[in-house]
Amino acid sequence: MNKLAFKQQLIPKNSRRMHYFGAVLLAMILTLLSIHLTANAATHPNLVINQQDVAAMQQAITEPGAFRHAFEVKLKQVDIGLSQPIEVPLPQDSGGGYTHEKHKSNYQQMYDTGIIYQLTGEKKYAEYVKNMLLQYAALYPELPVHPKRKNSNAGKLFWQGLNEAVWLVHTIQAYDFIYSALTPAERNTIETGAIIPVALFLSEQSPHTFNKVHNHGTWATAAVGMTGYVLNKPLWVERALYDLDLAKNGGFMRQLDELFSPDGYYNEGPYYQRYALMPFVTFAKAIEQNEPQRKIFEYRDGILLNAINTTVSLSYNKLLFPLNDAIKSKGIDTVELVNGAAIAYGLNGDPRLLDIAKQQNTILLTGDGLKVAQGLDKQQQQPFAFNSGLYRDGKRGDEGALVVMRNGKPTDQTLVYKATAQGLGHGHFDKLTWQFYDQGNEIVSDYGAARFLNIEAKSGGGYLPENTSWAKQTIAHNTLVVDETSHFNGKVKQANEHHPTIHFYEQQQNLTLASASIDSAYDDVAFKRTFALINIPQREAVITVDILKVTASQPHQYDLPVHYQGQLIDTNFDREASLTQLSTLGSANGYQHLWLLATANLAQDNPNDTLARVTWLNDNGRFYSHSTLVSTNGKHQQMLFTQLGANDPNMNLRQQPAFIYRVEASNHTFVSVLEPHGEYNPAKEFTLGATSNIAALTHHQQAELSAVHIRFTDGEQYLLAINHSEQALTEQPRSVININGVQYPFNGRAQLLGPLNTDSFD
Amino acid sequence: MNKLAFKQQLIPKNSRRMHYFGAVLLAMILTLLSIHLTANAATHPNLVINQQDVAAMQQAITEPGAFRHAFEVKLKQVDIGLSQPIEVPLPQDSGGGYTHEKHKSNYQQMYDTGIIYQLTGEKKYAEYVKNMLLQYAALYPELPVHPKRKNSNAGKLFWQGLNEAVWLVHTIQAYDFIYSALTPAERNTIETGAIIPVALFLSEQSPHTFNKVHNHGTWATAAVGMTGYVLNKPLWVERALYDLDLAKNGGFMRQLDELFSPDGYYNEGPYYQRYALMPFVTFAKAIEQNEPQRKIFEYRDGILLNAINTTVSLSYNKLLFPLNDAIKSKGIDTVELVNGAAIAYGLNGDPRLLDIAKQQNTILLTGDGLKVAQGLDKQQQQPFAFNSGLYRDGKRGDEGALVVMRNGKPTDQTLVYKATAQGLGHGHFDKLTWQFYDQGNEIVSDYGAARFLNIEAKSGGGYLPENTSWAKQTIAHNTLVVDETSHFNGKVKQANEHHPTIHFYEQQQNLTLASASIDSAYDDVAFKRTFALINIPQREAVITVDILKVTASQPHQYDLPVHYQGQLIDTNFDREASLTQLSTLGSANGYQHLWLLATANLAQDNPNDTLARVTWLNDNGRFYSHSTLVSTNGKHQQMLFTQLGANDPNMNLRQQPAFIYRVEASNHTFVSVLEPHGEYNPAKEFTLGATSNIAALTHHQQAELSAVHIRFTDGEQYLLAINHSEQALTEQPRSVININGVQYPFNGRAQLLGPLNTDSFD
């Protein structure tokens, strides 16, 4: 498709004429704007950092404190860089390769050296940045598209256009830092040789990416918009904000409208949210400095600050929840969130952001970084509130939600219930899955992405084939798999069209619960899942109750996996293990990657048991018992023990264990309880509470009411009673559930009753 | 066997008459000693803590500092204990079970409450200890041997007599603390009901354990000897020191003579050394307080202080090297080493022990603990020297050795070369194995013990069956396996009779190396292994060279495994992976536990390659490449990739990966290089140096001289030249090795030559 045809496709035919007149009008307005911008643009720097910031920072480095310390560290590092020859190599390598990493370190070095120039005023720093920019200006015009390009969004300096945009976001700031130290001729050489061609490459020459409502689009628009401010090209700013044709079908403002939900949730999940935040907050800060009248940080009820807060909230023990395609080592100390927290703190001075900044342990050399450093020097931080919460998905907040249930301190029990929409191409087929954390660790976990970032030997550092064949498949998650096929048959397009329905989310003193359902993941099968995180302080017990109700018109095979982290300790049923030969559990949809280690036939082998219990020991030294109700109505029920790693010729996968509860039925309700208990302390040579405290479970359903009855090994009994009514239950209407002839009244959405005054267990 | 027969067996026949006269004489001496002891014993407490210590501690808790802080923490804990009812249950459970853990916490609580009584003088603390002791006095006389006893050394309160001895070591100190607060009648009840019967059970009634030169014997003799001091029974002290018959065939002094080598190495390895240290240093301290004239800490050139120092030295990143049966989470912060370091510091005031104490982060409420606290308050600590060293094994230091090679800081590269003797029943069949550590982590690792300490569901918390079938077997280690059989055919008795020969250990500025051999591990096969840890500062490279020369009269199958920690990244040869079915690698001697994941036929598939390279990524973010010379002389050579976990019905084993170099030959020399390189930093989104820097290796041997020629990818070349002469080479004789017509002279035992002035590589 040539460029013109492409443009025409973007603009509805009947609007083209109007568009033409609009463009003329806009050109006139932009001429006026240009005068306005020129006045501002004369004061370099003026993107993330302005001249007032520079003055304050210059003052701060004369006094002791965190900021001066950060300056001194950076200065030392920049001086080392200055002692080495400048190298701007011909682009050759993909991610992780030499030229790729060199061009990345170059833009970082130009940025760092530029800010040191601003802080010290020493010419040698400006000189260094200038010389590197001149080399780019000499190289860039001759470059073809990158030889290792992988997709339609190719770059020239890098294999992906995305990296090119990141290059420009940094480089335009570096250029802004040294602008005043350059002669007009030098500016001309650099702008015409490097900056303008890169900006045009990212915008006019890559319209699909530039106009895309997606994080690649955000990087491109931020790069081009910021360049527009520095080069005094208001049209570029407008294009960045409203798309190439100023038609508002794409662009930064449309991205702000669509990529975040009203709760600040990003549709691809927290891993990409973190990444996407960088250009959002950087460009927004530049807009705020240049055109405060746009009130960009107030836009959509302060969506950007909301999004920063949400990203930090979607973490456990400093690491982001690994939802969808996510590399697990990314956390709140990544540079994107250091930037986000600093800019947010600069705007609102919220002392809880200082708590995050303290954990990040990185002070930025920016005006906002200075404010953070001063706040920390004065020890003004207050604990960031990691609370339970409902994070609605979808631009209008009506496409499912992510539910976070937390108990106590930030590293205490945390349950993540994912009832979100698909999250585009990086989404996983994992409707109504969950994760569980405790004492700093993953307990019931998600595989995250199958990827070794930037390691060339591993598929060039990109997503591995196993990301599609395993990590995205439903069986890789802790949710229902029907007939060994993934949700939506693993089709992204279909998945993007549907989302779960949230029935309720309720938070009380010692009880948090949520319920959601989906009937579009499979043709014949609908399922509804309700989670409750219960704290029983008098028992020092925190338990998770999981009720998964599946309905269908025909019999199916239902698999419900638990991907546990730790070493299997015990089960209360016999397992038949494969001792000398292993086979795969299945042949497709992720099953081909699972070795079947052991099988247990539950109902037939254990006619009198009503609970199937699996106990494991996590590295955190605590035991975890997962107990599932075994139905006694003759259904074929098995527990399968698996390990990841089959059909993995390049040993790309981690060898994770799982157990899978398998039932053949039309309708079935899975009822499970997860209980952390005891302590294994080999250093101090003691072990306490290595066995589960839960003796029995029963489940009851009466119309809209349901109850889970729990008996502990010491005889104490509790009843979790829930009203599933679709009506709001804020007025505490009184419900009554009848169990074996005893009436149990309860209020509102749900209540934990107990200890019960009853001797017998139903 | 009755007791008399047993005693007769212990005492050589022709010495029995002499023994009788000797005993009469000793009885007379002991009567005199008794008078002497009575004088001392009147001053309670007088075991680890004496009255001067108490006075100093009472003063210290009136002043701010680390000691008062430790006191306050302990006081709070003890007060909580006092608020709860005393429970002395009927013994029922094995390790990890309720009654087991209760009796353990009881002795700890008596000890802690006793010391709080000494420090505060408040009667309620003495009262509490007294009441618990009275309950033991009521319970113990009626007890049969423990219902869960597992071996000949059964206890009554506990399943093992060992635990009973530990109980008495603590309890006698607690009794000593409150002795002065008791009436004579109370003392009589407690002594006759609990303390004397336990001491007799451990000594007269368990002669085999009591007289054994083994850590179980040390606990028993310490318990009985300390009881002898408190109860003024000098015969018990003498028996503890010189065995039940005072014949010096066993007892504490014999243990001091035999269980440690002259370098302070304990024959079972550092894990049991740590455990054994507790009764050694505790009893020795009690001897020092009661009978300083014995000069127990000067005995055998200060062997006890030497042993404490050695135990601390045999650790990496705070964890003890997991040699033989060792649980990996044990480190220098275990209570045994807290005690050891404090007692040693009390004796010698070495400020480097304060560095260890600081890392231990535990202040003892003892006189020595006070000295440590005061040293730390004054910040007098100096870095503990973690140096390279040779730790000879055997009571005379002539039964092999453990070699530790360290480079730089404590968490930099560390190579452990195990050329020790077997180490009795807890020893592994792992002659000439090695381990490698870097950046805080295990890189080439040892499985350690297969055991979940005190978890009842896992074989009652004892050693698992897989400890014998896997962990002890040769294939579980990083050393040569011949014909899929373990060293000494896996027979402990035979293994205990042999040990490796150390040829040399040499340490220079940037080069540490050692060589050892053994010809008794297999009937037909002898092997000699030489390790060098080389630091090349100008390349920022640290590489390990491993030369393993195997000779035999007949062809055999040689397997050399590398148990690596991390994720496989790449190999420079093709692997044929088992994708849908896995089988075990073998059927016995540990091989039955290995799944065969992939196979590579090296020589035939890669006729021109001379290096087989495996690269993996460790959790520490660094890459490791292991490169092995592939022989081109037509030998059948394979690389096998395995994963642990077959024949493991209870899922007791960790799923560790390994690669095994397999050669069929009579004589073969394995030459390998391990190279740490690069960095994987997904949080900061960069990857550097993911590929090996070593391009080629060759090995040369000329009579006693050998050389390994290394060429790096940038063309730089080095030669490691070694003189294997059995003569000492301290005088720097000049050797000359000829490689492809070029003469390379070098001095002394070994030298790293380079970069070489040569263009071609041989």
Coordinates of N, CA and C in Angstrom, one line a residue, chain A residues 96 101 104 274 327 329-330 334 451-455 457-458 567-570 575 577-584 595 598 617 623 641 643 646-655 680 682-683 685-687, chain B residues 96 101 104 274 327 329-330 334 451-455 457-458 567-570 575 577-584 595 598 617 623 641 643 646-655 680 682-683 685-687:
Chain A
G96 N 20.1 -6.9 21.9 CA 21.1 -7.6 22.7 C 22.5 -7.6 21.9
E101 N 22.9 -2.4 21.4 CA 23.2 -1.9 22.7 C 24.0 -0.6 22.7
K104 N 21.7 2.3 22.1 CA 21.0 2.6 23.3 C 21.8 3.3 24.3
R274 N 3.7 0.0 32.7 CA 5.0 0.6 33.2 C 5.7 1.1 32.0
I327 N 7.6 -9.9 31.7 CA 8.9 -10.5 32.2 C 8.9 -10.2 33.7
S329 N 10.9 -10.0 36.2 CA 11.8 -9.2 37.1 C 11.6 -7.7 37.1
K330 N 10.5 -7.3 36.3 CA 10.3 -5.8 36.3 C 9.5 -5.4 37.5
T334 N 11.9 0.3 38.2 CA 12.3 0.5 36.8 C 12.3 2.0 36.5
R451 N 10.3 -15.4 27.3 CA 11.2 -14.4 26.6 C 12.5 -14.2 27.4
F452 N 13.6 -14.1 26.8 CA 14.8 -13.7 27.4 C 15.2 -12.4 26.8
L453 N 14.9 -11.3 27.4 CA 15.0 -10.0 26.9 C 16.4 -9.7 26.4
N454 N 16.5 -9.5 25.1 CA 17.8 -9.0 24.4 C 18.9 -10.1 24.4
I455 N 18.5 -11.4 24.7 CA 19.6 -12.4 24.6 C 19.4 -13.0 23.2
A457 N 20.8 -15.3 21.5 CA 20.7 -16.8 21.2 C 19.3 -17.3 21.5
K458 N 18.5 -16.5 22.2 CA 17.1 -16.9 22.5 C 16.1 -16.2 21.5
Q567 N 8.0 -27.0 46.6 CA 8.3 -28.5 46.5 C 7.1 -29.2 47.1
L568 N 6.6 -30.2 46.4 CA 5.5 -31.0 46.9 C 5.9 -31.7 48.2
I569 N 5.1 -31.6 49.2 CA 5.3 -32.2 50.5 C 4.5 -33.4 50.6
D570 N 3.2 -33.3 50.4 CA 2.3 -34.4 50.7 C 1.0 -34.2 50.0
R575 N -1.0 -41.3 44.8 CA -0.6 -40.9 43.4 C 0.1 -42.1 42.7
A577 N 2.8 -42.6 40.2 CA 3.8 -41.8 39.5 C 4.4 -42.5 38.3
S578 N 4.8 -41.8 37.3 CA 5.5 -42.4 36.2 C 7.0 -42.4 36.6
L579 N 7.6 -43.5 36.8 CA 8.9 -43.6 37.4 C 10.0 -43.7 36.3
T580 N 9.8 -44.4 35.2 CA 10.9 -44.6 34.3 C 10.7 -44.1 32.9
Q581 N 9.4 -43.6 32.7 CA 9.1 -43.1 31.3 C 8.2 -41.9 31.6
L582 N 8.3 -40.8 30.8 CA 7.4 -39.7 30.9 C 6.8 -39.5 29.5
S583 N 5.5 -39.1 29.5 CA 4.9 -38.7 28.2 C 4.2 -37.4 28.4
T584 N 3.9 -36.8 27.3 CA 3.2 -35.5 27.4 C 1.8 -35.7 27.8
W595 N 4.9 -32.5 30.9 CA 5.1 -33.9 31.2 C 4.1 -34.4 32.3
A598 N 2.4 -37.8 37.4 CA 1.7 -38.7 38.3 C 0.2 -38.5 38.1
L617 N 5.7 -26.8 49.9 CA 6.6 -25.9 50.8 C 7.2 -24.9 49.8
F623 N 4.3 -23.4 54.6 CA 3.6 -24.5 53.9 C 2.3 -23.9 53.3
F641 N -0.5 -34.5 38.0 CA 0.7 -33.8 38.4 C 1.6 -33.7 37.2
Q643 N 4.8 -31.4 34.9 CA 6.0 -30.5 34.9 C 6.2 -30.0 33.5
A646 N 8.2 -30.3 28.1 CA 8.1 -31.2 26.9 C 8.1 -30.3 25.6
N647 N 8.4 -30.9 24.5 CA 8.4 -30.3 23.2 C 9.1 -28.9 23.3
D648 N 10.3 -28.9 23.9 CA 11.0 -27.7 24.1 C 12.4 -27.9 23.7
P649 N 12.7 -28.0 22.4 CA 14.0 -28.4 21.9 C 15.1 -27.5 22.3
N650 N 14.8 -26.2 22.5 CA 15.9 -25.3 22.9 C 15.9 -25.0 24.4
M651 N 15.2 -25.8 25.2 CA 15.2 -25.6 26.6 C 14.9 -24.2 27.0
N652 N 13.8 -23.7 26.4 CA 13.5 -22.3 26.6 C 12.6 -22.1 27.9
L653 N 11.9 -23.2 28.3 CA 10.9 -23.1 29.4 C 11.5 -23.4 30.7
R654 N 11.0 -22.7 31.7 CA 11.3 -23.1 33.1 C 10.6 -24.3 33.5
Q655 N 11.2 -25.2 34.4 CA 10.6 -26.5 34.7 C 9.6 -26.3 35.9
Y680 N 8.9 -23.8 58.1 CA 10.1 -24.7 57.9 C 11.3 -23.8 58.1
P682 N 15.1 -24.6 58.5 CA 16.2 -25.5 58.7 C 17.4 -24.8 59.4
A683 N 17.6 -23.5 59.2 CA 18.7 -22.8 59.8 C 18.6 -22.9 61.4
E685 N 16.6 -25.1 62.8 CA 16.3 -26.4 63.1 C 14.9 -26.6 63.7
F686 N 13.9 -26.0 63.2 CA 12.6 -26.3 63.6 C 11.6 -26.3 62.5
T687 N 10.5 -27.1 62.7 CA 9.4 -27.1 61.7 C 8.1 -27.1 62.5
Chain B
G96 N 9.9 -33.0 64.0 CA 8.9 -32.1 63.4 C 7.5 -32.3 64.0
E101 N 8.8 -31.2 69.0 CA 9.1 -29.7 69.0 C 8.9 -29.1 70.3
K104 N 11.8 -29.7 72.5 CA 12.9 -28.8 72.1 C 12.7 -27.4 72.6
R274 N 29.8 -27.6 61.8 CA 29.0 -26.6 62.5 C 28.2 -27.2 63.6
I327 N 22.4 -29.8 54.5 CA 21.3 -29.1 54.1 C 21.7 -27.7 53.7
S329 N 20.7 -24.6 53.5 CA 20.3 -23.3 54.1 C 21.1 -23.0 55.3
K330 N 22.0 -23.9 55.7 CA 22.7 -23.7 57.0 C 23.9 -22.8 56.7
T334 N 24.0 -19.7 62.0 CA 23.4 -20.7 62.9 C 23.9 -20.5 64.3
R451 N 16.9 -34.3 52.0 CA 16.3 -34.3 53.4 C 15.5 -33.1 53.6
F452 N 14.3 -33.2 54.2 CA 13.5 -32.1 54.6 C 13.5 -32.1 56.2
L453 N 14.4 -31.4 56.8 CA 14.6 -31.4 58.2 C 13.3 -31.3 59.0
N454 N 13.0 -32.3 59.7 CA 11.8 -32.3 60.6 C 10.5 -32.2 60.0
I455 N 10.4 -32.4 58.7 CA 9.0 -32.5 58.1 C 8.6 -33.9 58.1
A457 N 6.1 -35.6 57.0 CA 5.6 -36.3 55.8 C 6.7 -36.7 54.9
K458 N 7.9 -36.2 55.1 CA 9.1 -36.6 54.3 C 10.0 -37.5 55.1
Q567 N 19.6 -21.4 33.6 CA 18.8 -21.8 32.4 C 19.7 -21.9 31.2
L568 N 19.6 -23.0 30.5 CA 20.5 -23.2 29.3 C 20.2 -22.1 28.3
I569 N 21.2 -21.5 27.8 CA 21.1 -20.4 26.8 C 21.4 -20.9 25.4
D570 N 22.6 -21.6 25.3 CA 23.0 -22.0 24.0 C 24.1 -23.1 24.1
R575 N 21.9 -30.4 19.4 CA 21.4 -31.4 20.4 C 20.2 -32.0 19.8
A577 N 16.9 -33.4 21.0 CA 16.1 -33.4 22.2 C 15.0 -34.5 22.2
S578 N 14.7 -35.0 23.4 CA 13.5 -35.9 23.5 C 12.3 -35.0 23.7
L579 N 11.4 -35.0 22.7 CA 10.4 -34.0 22.8 C 9.1 -34.5 23.4
T580 N 8.7 -35.7 23.1 CA 7.4 -36.2 23.6 C 7.5 -37.4 24.5
Q581 N 8.7 -37.9 24.7 CA 8.9 -39.1 25.7 C 10.2 -38.9 26.4
L582 N 10.2 -39.2 27.7 CA 11.5 -39.1 28.4 C 11.8 -40.5 29.0
S583 N 13.0 -40.9 29.0 CA 13.4 -42.1 29.6 C 14.6 -41.8 30.6
T584 N 14.8 -42.8 31.5 CA 15.9 -42.6 32.4 C 17.2 -42.8 31.7
W595 N 16.4 -38.0 34.1 CA 15.7 -38.1 32.8 C 16.7 -37.6 31.7
A598 N 18.3 -34.6 26.3 CA 18.8 -34.4 24.9 C 20.2 -35.0 24.8
L617 N 22.6 -19.2 32.0 CA 22.4 -17.9 32.6 C 21.9 -18.2 34.1
F623 N 26.2 -14.7 32.7 CA 26.3 -15.9 31.9 C 27.5 -16.7 32.3
F641 N 22.2 -34.2 28.1 CA 21.6 -33.2 29.0 C 20.5 -33.9 29.8
Q643 N 17.9 -34.1 33.5 CA 17.2 -33.4 34.6 C 16.8 -34.4 35.6
A646 N 13.5 -38.7 38.0 CA 13.0 -40.0 37.7 C 13.0 -40.9 38.9
N647 N 12.2 -41.9 38.9 CA 12.1 -42.9 40.0 C 12.0 -42.1 41.3
D648 N 11.1 -41.2 41.4 CA 11.0 -40.4 42.6 C 9.5 -40.3 42.9
P649 N 8.9 -41.4 43.4 CA 7.5 -41.5 43.6 C 6.9 -40.4 44.5
N650 N 7.7 -40.0 45.5 CA 7.2 -39.0 46.4 C 7.6 -37.6 46.1
M651 N 8.1 -37.4 44.9 CA 8.6 -36.0 44.5 C 9.5 -35.4 45.6
N652 N 10.5 -36.2 45.9 CA 11.4 -35.7 47.0 C 12.6 -34.9 46.4
L653 N 12.8 -35.1 45.1 CA 14.0 -34.4 44.6 C 13.8 -33.1 43.9
R654 N 14.8 -32.2 44.0 CA 14.7 -31.0 43.2 C 15.0 -31.3 41.7
Q655 N 14.3 -30.5 40.8 CA 14.5 -30.8 39.4 C 15.7 -30.1 38.8
Y680 N 22.9 -9.9 32.3 CA 21.5 -9.9 31.8 C 20.7 -9.1 32.8
P682 N 17.2 -7.5 32.9 CA 15.9 -7.2 32.3 C 15.2 -6.0 33.0
A683 N 15.5 -5.7 34.2 CA 14.9 -4.5 34.9 C 15.4 -3.3 34.2
E685 N 16.7 -3.3 31.2 CA 16.6 -3.6 29.8 C 17.9 -3.6 29.0
F686 N 18.9 -4.3 29.6 CA 20.1 -4.4 28.7 C 20.7 -5.8 28.9
T687 N 21.4 -6.3 27.9 CA 22.1 -7.5 28.0 C 23.5 -7.3 27.4

